[in-house]
Every structure is written in structure tokens, then in C-alpha cells.
Amino acid sequence: MVTLPDGSQKQAAAGTSIFDFVKASIGPGLAKAAFFAKLDGEPVDLTRTIDRDSKLEIVTTKNEEALEVARHDAAHVMASVVQKLYPGTQVTIGPSIEDGFYYDFARETPFTPEDLEKIEAATNAAIAEDMPFERSEVSMDDAIAMFEGMGETYKVEIVKDIAARGAKTLTLYRHGDWVDFCLGPHGPSTGRIGIVKLLSVAGAYWRGDSNNAMLQRIYGTAFFDKKALEAHLHKLEEVKKRDHRRLGPALGLFAFHEFAPGAPFWLPNGVTVYNVLEDAMRRLVNKNGYLEVKTPLLFNKRLWETSGHWGKYRENMFLVVDSESDEKLSLEDRCSFSLKPMNCPSHHLIYRMQKRSYRELPLRYYTTDALHRNEASGSLGGLTRVRQFEQDDSHIYLMESQVTAEVLRIFELMKIAYGAFGLEFEATFSTRPEQRIGDDAMWDRAEGLLKQALDEMGLKYGLNPGDGAFYGPKIDMLVTDSLGRKWQTCTIQLDYAAPERFDLTYQGEDNTLHRPVVIHRAIYGSFERFMAILTEHYAGAFPTWLAPVQARVLCVSDRFNEWGHTVAQQLQGMGLRVEFDESSEKLGAKIRQAQLDKIPYALVIGDKEVQAKGVTPRRRGGEDLSLMPLEQFAAQFAAEAKPPF
RNA sequence: GCUGCUAUAGCUCAGCGGUAGAGCACCUCCUUGGUAAGGAGGAGGUCCUGGGUUCAAGUCCCAGUAGCAGCUCCA
């Protein structure tokens, strides 16, 4: 007896394949559209036989999950083609991933872009051959012998691992004369994959470990039809257009120079946005009991020895040679100073500058100083990974009993800040890792406090067991932008180690000394990364309150310049960021330029406006407002330009 | 840091062994034009840097630097 998703039940003769059952008992149309099935929830091939009462769900090519399977099919086909075209190449793994798939190959000579074209063509040709995927099971010993015979050393290694985990048999999938092992399921045949497009080659370490051999990874994607593929490629183009690395220089926000890799130059427009963000955050934290401080950028390494950075983080620190140090010493010994990579240790020093009372807690220090981290050259990229940046960084010193309430306060600030940008956020809760300090009782308490805060906030969160810092559990925030992409912005971390290392204390109500707990938190995270997110989120068209230039005055002819200048000056006098277009272009060209510069308002001035002492505003989207008196526009413009927090 | 790719005018790119090109931007002049490009003229380049091959090198080879796609890393 087979139960279908709609609850209906149908009789199936024992031993019939799912495909035959569907064709006979449900309909040939569904059988034709079917890609794989779920038998009692377990994904299986359509060739799987039904041998007991079960729930059956047919997954058709309309379903996203089918596409995932098809992409895995595509990875198999591509691997088979690569081994034909390039004998001696070993296969390793090839999963389907978001939006596509990849396959890692072991080969002396890397693949060139020309190779990729050849492989792509041959892959699509193999798809056209419409070879069925055939599933079989073999014993582990047979599997090992088979892959050893084929000289597939990586496969042998994986199979041995699987055997070591207790598996008795291995599932093989064959199409044509090519075989690989894999859990499956696969689609019915190669012909059902649709169309494959290969995108890039890159190196990837075997098993993701940089001590291992570098493999050649080919990335590709597959779609059931050409139209869907083209839509996907078009979407990639659109994302590219929003890329902050392209928009930043084009809109005069920021730029990079070879002489300072990983350190942005903030151009006038970018500084304006940066400052608006920074001012808003400063107002917000000031209203919420934070105390702003500034600390040195350059510190004696004794600070980092105290904090533990010298041991654990030195590779990422920019060390500074003390010119008065003994030249005979090693270079590292001469580097008695370092630029700070984090603010926490210097905040701890301030905490220690006087005796603290429980009455002062929670004590919240806020800093936006520049931080320097010597990130690996290959990991730099735009504003999302830089070597010099600033954070809206805070360290909060409090009693354990205050933690939950304080975390809730932080969530409230995040809600205000992210809400202003229309960014949704969710949380990931990371708990105790294997390597950790403190006893289990401490971790129980700490995790309980954070969990309580998450629950009280009603925040959606996922669990990341074992991913906490060695010194405490943490909450990571993921924000979702206008394209649905997720970005990690900040973490809220509980720290039980720093108070020990820095011997931080407070005098309690009971007149004895106690250890405070430290919370590390930032809301934007780094201003640099946040600017990147916002630039792409808004596609460079910042809302009026953030826009570097909020309005530009455009005169129909320079005969109207006098009133135009009056308008610009009056608005500027109100603190609004208004420009005057001096060019001798026609109005259409000026409008076009304002639009390309993504300025929220173009203020058109001609005869009528001069007569009426007014302006005719045009919104960035193309919407024309009607002629209105300057005072009226100024009032509504000023309201719109006011930061929301 | 690792693998691969890339580097030509401010930007986007073409050129590919024989003394440097286009579009846009920029400058000058003309045009005074009502909602996404008015016209004409002009200026602008140690073709990333350093080596090598060659009679001859943006053009081929090697190295360095930076960027890009990934991998590793990411408090």
C-alpha cells in the first residue's frame, strides 16, 4: 500500500519500481515529469522498487530539489568527460552547491579557460547521449579494490574512511562506462539534466586543509532549460552591477590604491555617508548609556602578551620596529610595538584605571578607532575584507546576573539600526567548543543567559553547537539584503577569560571583590563592511538621509542661475547636502546625469519657478512632482533628510 | 599564504612581434535648450614594475606588485 502526499492510498504490487507504479497508477504525465522520489521521506531513485507499505512523494523538475539532484548529475557527467579528455586525471568529490555544482580533480597541469570550453561542450554532448544512471551496491572491499585498480587514490581514501565508520556496502552510480560512488539519488538519465554551463576554475585544498595537496576545482551550474540558465546568468550580471567595488569608485565613495592594499581611501561622497552612519550610531549609543572613549593605535607588545594576542594572533598583527632597539636583536624582538587589531584590551586597561563598584555596572565603553589586521593577501576583497577598518565597537563590563537584560538591550539597538535600512536579521547561537576554558557549570550558566535573551526577544535563530569562542558562547547576526543575500555583521560574545587575564574586579554589595563578565559587541560590525552591504543593498541609490548629495539644482537655462543659486544656498543653510549643476548642458542631459549620480532629488528651475519663487522637484525614480514654493519643498525635504535614528 | 586568470587613456575595452586605438568622461568654442545624452574642435598613454628572448616587445618568456575567481583563514 502506497500513501501519497494528498493522503490517498494506492495498491502497488511488491517489487514494482516507483517509475512503473507512477506511470500505471497515477499517470504517465507525472511519470514523465518525475525526477526522483521520496520514499518515507528518504530521497531515492525512480528505479527503486516498492517492497513495503510506504509514503511516496514524487519530485518533479518543477521542484528546486530536483535541480539540486540534476546538478549533482551534472557533476558526475562532467567528471566522466574530464577523465576521457584528460587521461590520468583523478576524481575526488563533486557536490551540488547553491546555484550550481563543482568537482575537484587531481591533475598536475591546471585547467585553462580553453579546457573549460572544451569540457563544457563535451559535457553537454554527453548529456545529449541520454545515458541512464544505474545504481548498484558493492561490498566495501570490492569497492576499495575497484578504485585501487583504477588508480583513484583519493576515492580509495574516502571509501576507507566510510568503511572505518562502519559501512558495509557502498552505493555506485554508473552512466555509460563511468562509475562513481555516491549516496544518490540521481535523476533517471543524463538527458534529463538539461544544460550545463561551466563558470570558473580555482584551486581547492584536498579536504579543505591547507596542508594538503591543491586540487583543481571546476565550478559550473545546470538548469533544466536554456531560458532558466539565461535568467540565472542575467541575474549574475545584475548582481555584478551592484557590486560595491564597481559602484564605490563610480559614485565617488571610496577607492583603493596599490600602495595601500586592503586599506580604503574614503572619497568625499563616501566620507559623507560614513559620517552620517557614524553620527547616527554615536547618537544611539550615547542615548543608551554608552561612554565613548579613544585609545592609542600603537601599543607596547606587553599589552598583547597580557591579552593573549601575542601568542595567538601575532601573525595578523602589524608589528612596528622600535628604532631605538638594539639592532643586533632579531627583527621580532625589535618589534616592541604593534598597531592594535582589536579594541578590547585597551578598554580593559581603562576599566582597570580605577577601582570599580558594582554600582557602575554595566559599564559600556564605545570606540570607533581604526584597527589594523594583516589579513592574508589572498583574502582581501573590496570593503568586505580589509586590513584597516573601524568598528562601532563596545565592551560592556557587567555582573553575570545582568547579562540577559544587557543582551536584550543590544538587540533593541540592532532593531532600531537595522530597521532603518530595511535589513532583516537573524541569529546563530554558538555554544561551547571542545577547546575551552572554564568549567561546565560556567558554560551552562553562560549559554543559559544568552538563550534566555534570544527566547525573550523572539528572535529567529539557528544553533551552531561547538562553534563558540574558547572563552565564552556567542551570538552571530546575519542580515539579509535586498537581493536576499545574507551577510554576517556582528557577534555578541560573552567573555570570561579577559577579566581573568586582566584581573578585572569590582567591589560588590557585599564589600568583597568580584570578577565582572565582558560582552564584546558591535552593531554595524565594521563600518567598511557595512558600507559595502548598504551600497549593494541600495544599488548605490542611498535613501535621502544617507545620500552623499541629497539634491541637485538644475536650471533650464543659465538665465535662471540667480534663483537657482538662491535655492541651493537656502537649502545648504539648513544643513542639507545640495549641489548646483553649473554645466551648460540641456535640461535632459542634466536630468540624466543626476539620475546616473543617483541623487534623490533633481530640482528643476526655469521661468515658472523663478516667477513663483519655487522649484519643480523630480525624484530619482523619475517621478515628477509639481511646482511648489521653495519653503514647502524645503520643509518636506528636510523631514525626509532627517536620520531615522 | 595557496591555485588559476587579469593588468593598454580618468572609466569600459579593442589591438597581439615592426614606431598606440574606440566609446564615455575631460578641456575650448558654438548652442540658452522644460524632465535620461545639442554641435564642432582639442588635449590626454615609461601599453603595472624589473629582467630575459629578438634586428625589433603592450604584444613572447621569467620574476615582482596589485586586482579578480576560489581555497585556507576571518577576533
mmCIF file of N, CA and C in Angstrom, chain A residues 316-414:
data_model
loop_
_atom_site.group_PDB
_atom_site.id
_atom_site.type_symbol
_atom_site.label_atom_id
_atom_site.label_comp_id
_atom_site.label_asym_id
_atom_site.label_seq_id
_atom_site.Cartn_x
_atom_site.Cartn_y
_atom_site.Cartn_z
ATOM 1 N N ASN A 316 48.619 38.087 12.469
ATOM 2 C CA ASN A 316 47.713 39.055 11.871
ATOM 3 C C ASN A 316 47.982 40.477 12.323
ATOM 4 N N MET A 317 49.059 40.664 13.095
ATOM 5 C CA MET A 317 49.305 41.999 13.626
ATOM 6 C C MET A 317 50.423 42.682 12.868
ATOM 7 N N PHE A 318 50.277 43.992 12.664
ATOM 8 C CA PHE A 318 51.349 44.778 12.071
ATOM 9 C C PHE A 318 52.287 45.185 13.195
ATOM 10 N N LEU A 319 53.498 44.660 13.131
ATOM 11 C CA LEU A 319 54.479 44.949 14.174
ATOM 12 C C LEU A 319 55.280 46.172 13.762
ATOM 13 N N VAL A 320 55.742 46.907 14.746
ATOM 14 C CA VAL A 320 56.472 48.134 14.461
ATOM 15 C C VAL A 320 57.844 48.058 15.108
ATOM 16 N N VAL A 321 58.860 48.276 14.296
ATOM 17 C CA VAL A 321 60.224 48.238 14.807
ATOM 18 C C VAL A 321 60.503 49.513 15.602
ATOM 19 N N ASP A 322 60.999 49.341 16.819
ATOM 20 C CA ASP A 322 61.401 50.481 17.625
ATOM 21 C C ASP A 322 62.817 50.862 17.197
ATOM 22 N N SER A 323 62.970 52.052 16.633
ATOM 23 C CA SER A 323 64.272 52.429 16.062
ATOM 24 C C SER A 323 65.350 52.547 17.132
ATOM 25 N N GLU A 324 64.955 52.634 18.391
ATOM 26 C CA GLU A 324 65.961 52.725 19.458
ATOM 27 C C GLU A 324 66.350 51.348 19.981
ATOM 28 N N SER A 325 65.703 50.312 19.466
ATOM 29 C CA SER A 325 66.027 48.985 19.980
ATOM 30 C C SER A 325 67.380 48.521 19.451
ATOM 31 N N ASP A 326 67.946 47.540 20.099
ATOM 32 C CA ASP A 326 69.262 47.008 19.763
ATOM 33 C C ASP A 326 69.222 46.348 18.380
ATOM 34 N N GLU A 327 70.023 46.869 17.458
ATOM 35 C CA GLU A 327 69.998 46.361 16.087
ATOM 36 C C GLU A 327 70.448 44.914 15.992
ATOM 37 N N LYS A 328 71.131 44.445 17.025
ATOM 38 C CA LYS A 328 71.621 43.063 16.979
ATOM 39 C C LYS A 328 70.504 42.064 17.294
ATOM 40 N N LEU A 329 69.397 42.560 17.857
ATOM 41 C CA LEU A 329 68.293 41.661 18.191
ATOM 42 C C LEU A 329 67.586 41.181 16.922
ATOM 43 N N SER A 330 66.850 40.106 17.084
ATOM 44 C CA SER A 330 66.072 39.624 15.939
ATOM 45 C C SER A 330 65.007 40.663 15.601
ATOM 46 N N LEU A 331 64.542 40.586 14.366
ATOM 47 C CA LEU A 331 63.564 41.578 13.918
ATOM 48 C C LEU A 331 62.341 41.561 14.842
ATOM 49 N N GLU A 332 61.913 40.368 15.195
ATOM 50 C CA GLU A 332 60.707 40.304 16.022
ATOM 51 C C GLU A 332 60.952 40.921 17.397
ATOM 52 N N ASP A 333 62.150 40.699 17.923
ATOM 53 C CA ASP A 333 62.431 41.283 19.236
ATOM 54 C C ASP A 333 62.535 42.803 19.175
ATOM 55 N N ARG A 334 62.902 43.301 17.996
ATOM 56 C CA ARG A 334 62.982 44.755 17.860
ATOM 57 C C ARG A 334 61.592 45.367 17.723
ATOM 58 N N CYS A 335 60.605 44.516 17.393
ATOM 59 C CA CYS A 335 59.238 44.997 17.231
ATOM 60 C C CYS A 335 58.549 44.989 18.581
ATOM 61 N N SER A 336 58.799 46.004 19.349
ATOM 62 C CA SER A 336 58.203 46.005 20.675
ATOM 63 C C SER A 336 56.827 46.662 20.656
ATOM 64 N N PHE A 337 56.422 47.177 19.500
ATOM 65 C CA PHE A 337 55.104 47.807 19.395
ATOM 66 C C PHE A 337 54.302 47.180 18.261
ATOM 67 N N SER A 338 52.992 47.317 18.356
ATOM 68 C CA SER A 338 52.112 46.813 17.307
ATOM 69 C C SER A 338 50.906 47.722 17.187
ATOM 70 N N LEU A 339 50.410 47.851 15.967
ATOM 71 C CA LEU A 339 49.146 48.543 15.759
ATOM 72 C C LEU A 339 48.041 47.664 16.322
ATOM 73 N N LYS A 340 47.036 48.261 16.921
ATOM 74 C CA LYS A 340 46.024 47.404 17.557
ATOM 75 C C LYS A 340 45.121 46.767 16.510
ATOM 76 N N PRO A 341 44.891 45.449 16.656
ATOM 77 C CA PRO A 341 43.958 44.756 15.769
ATOM 78 C C PRO A 341 42.558 44.715 16.376
ATOM 79 N N MET A 342 42.452 45.014 17.645
ATOM 80 C CA MET A 342 41.164 44.966 18.347
ATOM 81 C C MET A 342 41.184 46.013 19.450
ATOM 82 N N ASN A 343 40.007 46.401 19.867
ATOM 83 C CA ASN A 343 39.900 47.424 20.902
ATOM 84 C C ASN A 343 39.825 46.865 22.312
ATOM 85 N N CYS A 344 39.443 45.594 22.423
ATOM 86 C CA CYS A 344 39.125 45.089 23.758
ATOM 87 C C CYS A 344 40.237 45.298 24.781
ATOM 88 N N PRO A 345 41.495 44.930 24.464
ATOM 89 C CA PRO A 345 42.497 45.047 25.519
ATOM 90 C C PRO A 345 42.652 46.475 26.054
ATOM 91 N N SER A 346 42.533 47.442 25.144
ATOM 92 C CA SER A 346 42.728 48.808 25.631
ATOM 93 C C SER A 346 41.528 49.266 26.459
ATOM 94 N N HIS A 347 40.357 48.735 26.162
ATOM 95 C CA HIS A 347 39.208 49.042 27.016
ATOM 96 C C HIS A 347 39.411 48.447 28.408
ATOM 97 N N HIS A 348 39.974 47.243 28.430
ATOM 98 C CA HIS A 348 40.224 46.612 29.728
ATOM 99 C C HIS A 348 41.180 47.468 30.556
ATOM 100 N N LEU A 349 42.145 48.082 29.868
ATOM 101 C CA LEU A 349 43.088 48.930 30.597
ATOM 102 C C LEU A 349 42.365 50.115 31.231
ATOM 103 N N ILE A 350 41.408 50.688 30.491
ATOM 104 C CA ILE A 350 40.659 51.803 31.071
ATOM 105 C C ILE A 350 39.861 51.319 32.277
ATOM 106 N N TYR A 351 39.266 50.148 32.121
ATOM 107 C CA TYR A 351 38.482 49.615 33.238
ATOM 108 C C TYR A 351 39.352 49.536 34.488
ATOM 109 N N ARG A 352 40.586 49.159 34.280
ATOM 110 C CA ARG A 352 41.468 48.934 35.424
ATOM 111 C C ARG A 352 42.068 50.208 35.991
ATOM 112 N N MET A 353 41.820 51.331 35.317
ATOM 113 C CA MET A 353 42.480 52.552 35.758
ATOM 114 C C MET A 353 41.960 53.047 37.099
ATOM 115 N N GLN A 354 40.801 52.565 37.471
ATOM 116 C CA GLN A 354 40.339 52.917 38.811
ATOM 117 C C GLN A 354 39.613 51.733 39.422
ATOM 118 N N LYS A 355 39.380 51.856 40.703
ATOM 119 C CA LYS A 355 38.654 50.796 41.393
ATOM 120 C C LYS A 355 37.191 50.910 41.001
ATOM 121 N N ARG A 356 36.575 49.758 40.650
ATOM 122 C CA ARG A 356 35.199 49.784 40.166
ATOM 123 C C ARG A 356 34.224 49.263 41.221
ATOM 124 N N SER A 357 33.054 49.863 41.229
ATOM 125 C CA SER A 357 31.995 49.439 42.135
ATOM 126 C C SER A 357 30.895 48.748 41.337
ATOM 127 N N TYR A 358 30.177 47.860 41.991
ATOM 128 C CA TYR A 358 29.042 47.214 41.309
ATOM 129 C C TYR A 358 28.022 48.245 40.866
ATOM 130 N N ARG A 359 28.053 49.409 41.511
ATOM 131 C CA ARG A 359 27.094 50.456 41.160
ATOM 132 C C ARG A 359 27.356 51.008 39.761
ATOM 133 N N GLU A 360 28.580 50.848 39.263
ATOM 134 C CA GLU A 360 28.919 51.377 37.929
ATOM 135 C C GLU A 360 28.471 50.454 36.813
ATOM 136 N N LEU A 361 28.135 49.214 37.169
ATOM 137 C CA LEU A 361 27.878 48.215 36.128
ATOM 138 C C LEU A 361 26.418 48.228 35.689
ATOM 139 N N PRO A 362 26.097 47.887 34.462
ATOM 140 C CA PRO A 362 27.042 47.633 33.367
ATOM 141 C C PRO A 362 27.766 48.896 32.925
ATOM 142 N N LEU A 363 29.058 48.761 32.720
ATOM 143 C CA LEU A 363 29.885 49.870 32.257
ATOM 144 C C LEU A 363 30.153 49.618 30.773
ATOM 145 N N ARG A 364 29.748 50.578 29.936
ATOM 146 C CA ARG A 364 29.798 50.344 28.479
ATOM 147 C C ARG A 364 30.735 51.323 27.797
ATOM 148 N N TYR A 365 31.838 50.830 27.280
ATOM 149 C CA TYR A 365 32.762 51.677 26.526
ATOM 150 C C TYR A 365 32.526 51.495 25.031
ATOM 151 N N TYR A 366 32.585 52.612 24.330
ATOM 152 C CA TYR A 366 32.320 52.603 22.881
ATOM 153 C C TYR A 366 33.480 53.280 22.178
ATOM 154 N N THR A 367 33.951 52.690 21.087
ATOM 155 C CA THR A 367 35.103 53.222 20.352
ATOM 156 C C THR A 367 34.951 52.969 18.863
ATOM 157 N N THR A 368 35.383 53.936 18.056
ATOM 158 C CA THR A 368 35.404 53.703 16.602
ATOM 159 C C THR A 368 36.816 53.832 16.038
ATOM 160 N N ASP A 369 37.831 53.660 16.891
ATOM 161 C CA ASP A 369 39.211 53.802 16.416
ATOM 162 C C ASP A 369 39.524 52.866 15.253
ATOM 163 N N ALA A 370 40.510 53.259 14.451
ATOM 164 C CA ALA A 370 40.965 52.422 13.342
ATOM 165 C C ALA A 370 41.698 51.198 13.873
ATOM 166 N N LEU A 371 41.405 50.065 13.281
ATOM 167 C CA LEU A 371 42.075 48.817 13.638
ATOM 168 C C LEU A 371 42.856 48.328 12.421
ATOM 169 N N HIS A 372 43.954 47.652 12.681
ATOM 170 C CA HIS A 372 44.768 47.103 11.592
ATOM 171 C C HIS A 372 44.961 45.618 11.799
ATOM 172 N N ARG A 373 44.648 44.865 10.792
ATOM 173 C CA ARG A 373 44.903 43.428 10.860
ATOM 174 C C ARG A 373 45.574 43.018 9.559
ATOM 175 N N ASN A 374 46.659 42.290 9.693
ATOM 176 C CA ASN A 374 47.381 41.891 8.493
ATOM 177 C C ASN A 374 46.762 40.624 7.914
ATOM 178 N N GLU A 375 45.661 40.814 7.213
ATOM 179 C CA GLU A 375 44.952 39.681 6.631
ATOM 180 C C GLU A 375 45.770 39.105 5.476
ATOM 181 N N ALA A 376 45.639 37.800 5.261
ATOM 182 C CA ALA A 376 46.350 37.149 4.160
ATOM 183 C C ALA A 376 46.011 37.865 2.849
ATOM 184 N N SER A 377 47.038 38.096 2.031
ATOM 185 C CA SER A 377 46.838 38.881 0.817
ATOM 186 C C SER A 377 45.704 38.322 -0.048
ATOM 187 N N GLY A 378 45.606 37.004 -0.104
ATOM 188 C CA GLY A 378 44.599 36.401 -0.971
ATOM 189 C C GLY A 378 43.176 36.506 -0.451
ATOM 190 N N SER A 379 43.026 36.947 0.792
ATOM 191 C CA SER A 379 41.674 37.003 1.336
ATOM 192 C C SER A 379 41.085 38.408 1.254
ATOM 193 N N LEU A 380 41.894 39.375 0.828
ATOM 194 C CA LEU A 380 41.390 40.739 0.718
ATOM 195 C C LEU A 380 40.372 40.822 -0.404
ATOM 196 N N GLY A 381 39.426 41.726 -0.265
ATOM 197 C CA GLY A 381 38.466 41.911 -1.349
ATOM 198 C C GLY A 381 37.541 43.071 -1.073
ATOM 199 N N GLY A 382 37.673 44.137 -1.866
ATOM 200 C CA GLY A 382 36.789 45.283 -1.709
ATOM 201 C C GLY A 382 36.773 45.760 -0.274
ATOM 202 N N LEU A 383 35.593 46.191 0.173
ATOM 203 C CA LEU A 383 35.464 46.678 1.546
ATOM 204 C C LEU A 383 35.070 45.567 2.501
ATOM 205 N N THR A 384 34.812 44.369 1.960
ATOM 206 C CA THR A 384 34.306 43.334 2.859
ATOM 207 C C THR A 384 35.425 42.674 3.651
ATOM 208 N N ARG A 385 36.632 42.740 3.134
ATOM 209 C CA ARG A 385 37.764 42.196 3.888
ATOM 210 C C ARG A 385 38.922 43.138 3.681
ATOM 211 N N VAL A 386 39.234 43.913 4.721
ATOM 212 C CA VAL A 386 40.263 44.949 4.596
ATOM 213 C C VAL A 386 41.289 44.812 5.707
ATOM 214 N N ARG A 387 42.356 45.560 5.566
ATOM 215 C CA ARG A 387 43.401 45.499 6.601
ATOM 216 C C ARG A 387 43.284 46.651 7.586
ATOM 217 N N GLN A 388 42.622 47.709 7.152
ATOM 218 C CA GLN A 388 42.411 48.819 8.084
ATOM 219 C C GLN A 388 40.928 49.151 8.089
ATOM 220 N N PHE A 389 40.347 49.215 9.260
ATOM 221 C CA PHE A 389 38.913 49.478 9.325
ATOM 222 C C PHE A 389 38.545 49.989 10.700
ATOM 223 N N GLU A 390 37.279 50.408 10.808
ATOM 224 C CA GLU A 390 36.773 50.878 12.093
ATOM 225 C C GLU A 390 35.507 50.119 12.417
ATOM 226 N N GLN A 391 35.286 49.908 13.692
ATOM 227 C CA GLN A 391 34.069 49.232 14.126
ATOM 228 C C GLN A 391 33.291 50.145 15.056
ATOM 229 N N ASP A 392 31.993 49.908 15.158
ATOM 230 C CA ASP A 392 31.221 50.557 16.222
ATOM 231 C C ASP A 392 31.293 49.603 17.408
ATOM 232 N N ASP A 393 32.437 49.640 18.044
ATOM 233 C CA ASP A 393 32.862 48.580 18.942
ATOM 234 C C ASP A 393 32.584 48.933 20.398
ATOM 235 N N SER A 394 32.036 47.979 21.121
ATOM 236 C CA SER A 394 31.813 48.211 22.542
ATOM 237 C C SER A 394 32.207 47.013 23.373
ATOM 238 N N HIS A 395 32.659 47.307 24.568
ATOM 239 C CA HIS A 395 32.878 46.261 25.566
ATOM 240 C C HIS A 395 32.114 46.660 26.802
ATOM 241 N N ILE A 396 31.321 45.732 27.249
ATOM 242 C CA ILE A 396 30.427 46.014 28.364
ATOM 243 C C ILE A 396 30.847 45.138 29.537
ATOM 244 N N TYR A 397 31.083 45.796 30.670
ATOM 245 C CA TYR A 397 31.519 45.095 31.871
ATOM 246 C C TYR A 397 30.325 44.989 32.783
ATOM 247 N N LEU A 398 29.983 43.781 33.177
ATOM 248 C CA LEU A 398 28.789 43.628 33.995
ATOM 249 C C LEU A 398 28.846 42.387 34.866
ATOM 250 N N MET A 399 27.834 42.293 35.733
ATOM 251 C CA MET A 399 27.705 41.115 36.575
ATOM 252 C C MET A 399 26.978 40.049 35.758
ATOM 253 N N GLU A 400 27.256 38.816 36.079
ATOM 254 C CA GLU A 400 26.611 37.737 35.337
ATOM 255 C C GLU A 400 25.087 37.888 35.366
ATOM 256 N N SER A 401 24.568 38.370 36.492
ATOM 257 C CA SER A 401 23.109 38.488 36.627
ATOM 258 C C SER A 401 22.530 39.531 35.674
ATOM 259 N N GLN A 402 23.397 40.364 35.105
ATOM 260 C CA GLN A 402 22.901 41.429 34.236
ATOM 261 C C GLN A 402 22.962 41.062 32.757
ATOM 262 N N VAL A 403 23.519 39.882 32.463
ATOM 263 C CA VAL A 403 23.812 39.558 31.066
ATOM 264 C C VAL A 403 22.568 39.516 30.188
ATOM 265 N N THR A 404 21.557 38.782 30.610
ATOM 266 C CA THR A 404 20.381 38.633 29.751
ATOM 267 C C THR A 404 19.751 39.979 29.427
ATOM 268 N N ALA A 405 19.575 40.801 30.437
ATOM 269 C CA ALA A 405 18.964 42.114 30.204
ATOM 270 C C ALA A 405 19.819 42.940 29.250
ATOM 271 N N GLU A 406 21.141 42.822 29.398
ATOM 272 C CA GLU A 406 22.020 43.636 28.557
ATOM 273 C C GLU A 406 21.968 43.162 27.104
ATOM 274 N N VAL A 407 21.937 41.854 26.911
ATOM 275 C CA VAL A 407 21.853 41.332 25.546
ATOM 276 C C VAL A 407 20.546 41.796 24.904
ATOM 277 N N LEU A 408 19.480 41.821 25.683
ATOM 278 C CA LEU A 408 18.204 42.313 25.163
ATOM 279 C C LEU A 408 18.315 43.776 24.761
ATOM 280 N N ARG A 409 19.034 44.563 25.538
ATOM 281 C CA ARG A 409 19.240 45.981 25.181
ATOM 282 C C ARG A 409 19.985 46.086 23.862
ATOM 283 N N ILE A 410 20.961 45.206 23.673
ATOM 284 C CA ILE A 410 21.724 45.238 22.416
ATOM 285 C C ILE A 410 20.808 44.888 21.242
ATOM 286 N N PHE A 411 19.963 43.872 21.429
ATOM 287 C CA PHE A 411 19.019 43.511 20.369
ATOM 288 C C PHE A 411 18.132 44.698 20.016
ATOM 289 N N GLU A 412 17.707 45.437 21.030
ATOM 290 C CA GLU A 412 16.834 46.588 20.770
ATOM 291 C C GLU A 412 17.560 47.614 19.900
ATOM 292 N N LEU A 413 18.830 47.834 20.189
ATOM 293 C CA LEU A 413 19.601 48.789 19.382
ATOM 294 C C LEU A 413 19.736 48.281 17.953
ATOM 295 N N MET A 414 19.951 46.974 17.819
ATOM 296 C CA MET A 414 20.087 46.408 16.475
ATOM 297 C C MET A 414 18.796 46.574 15.702
#
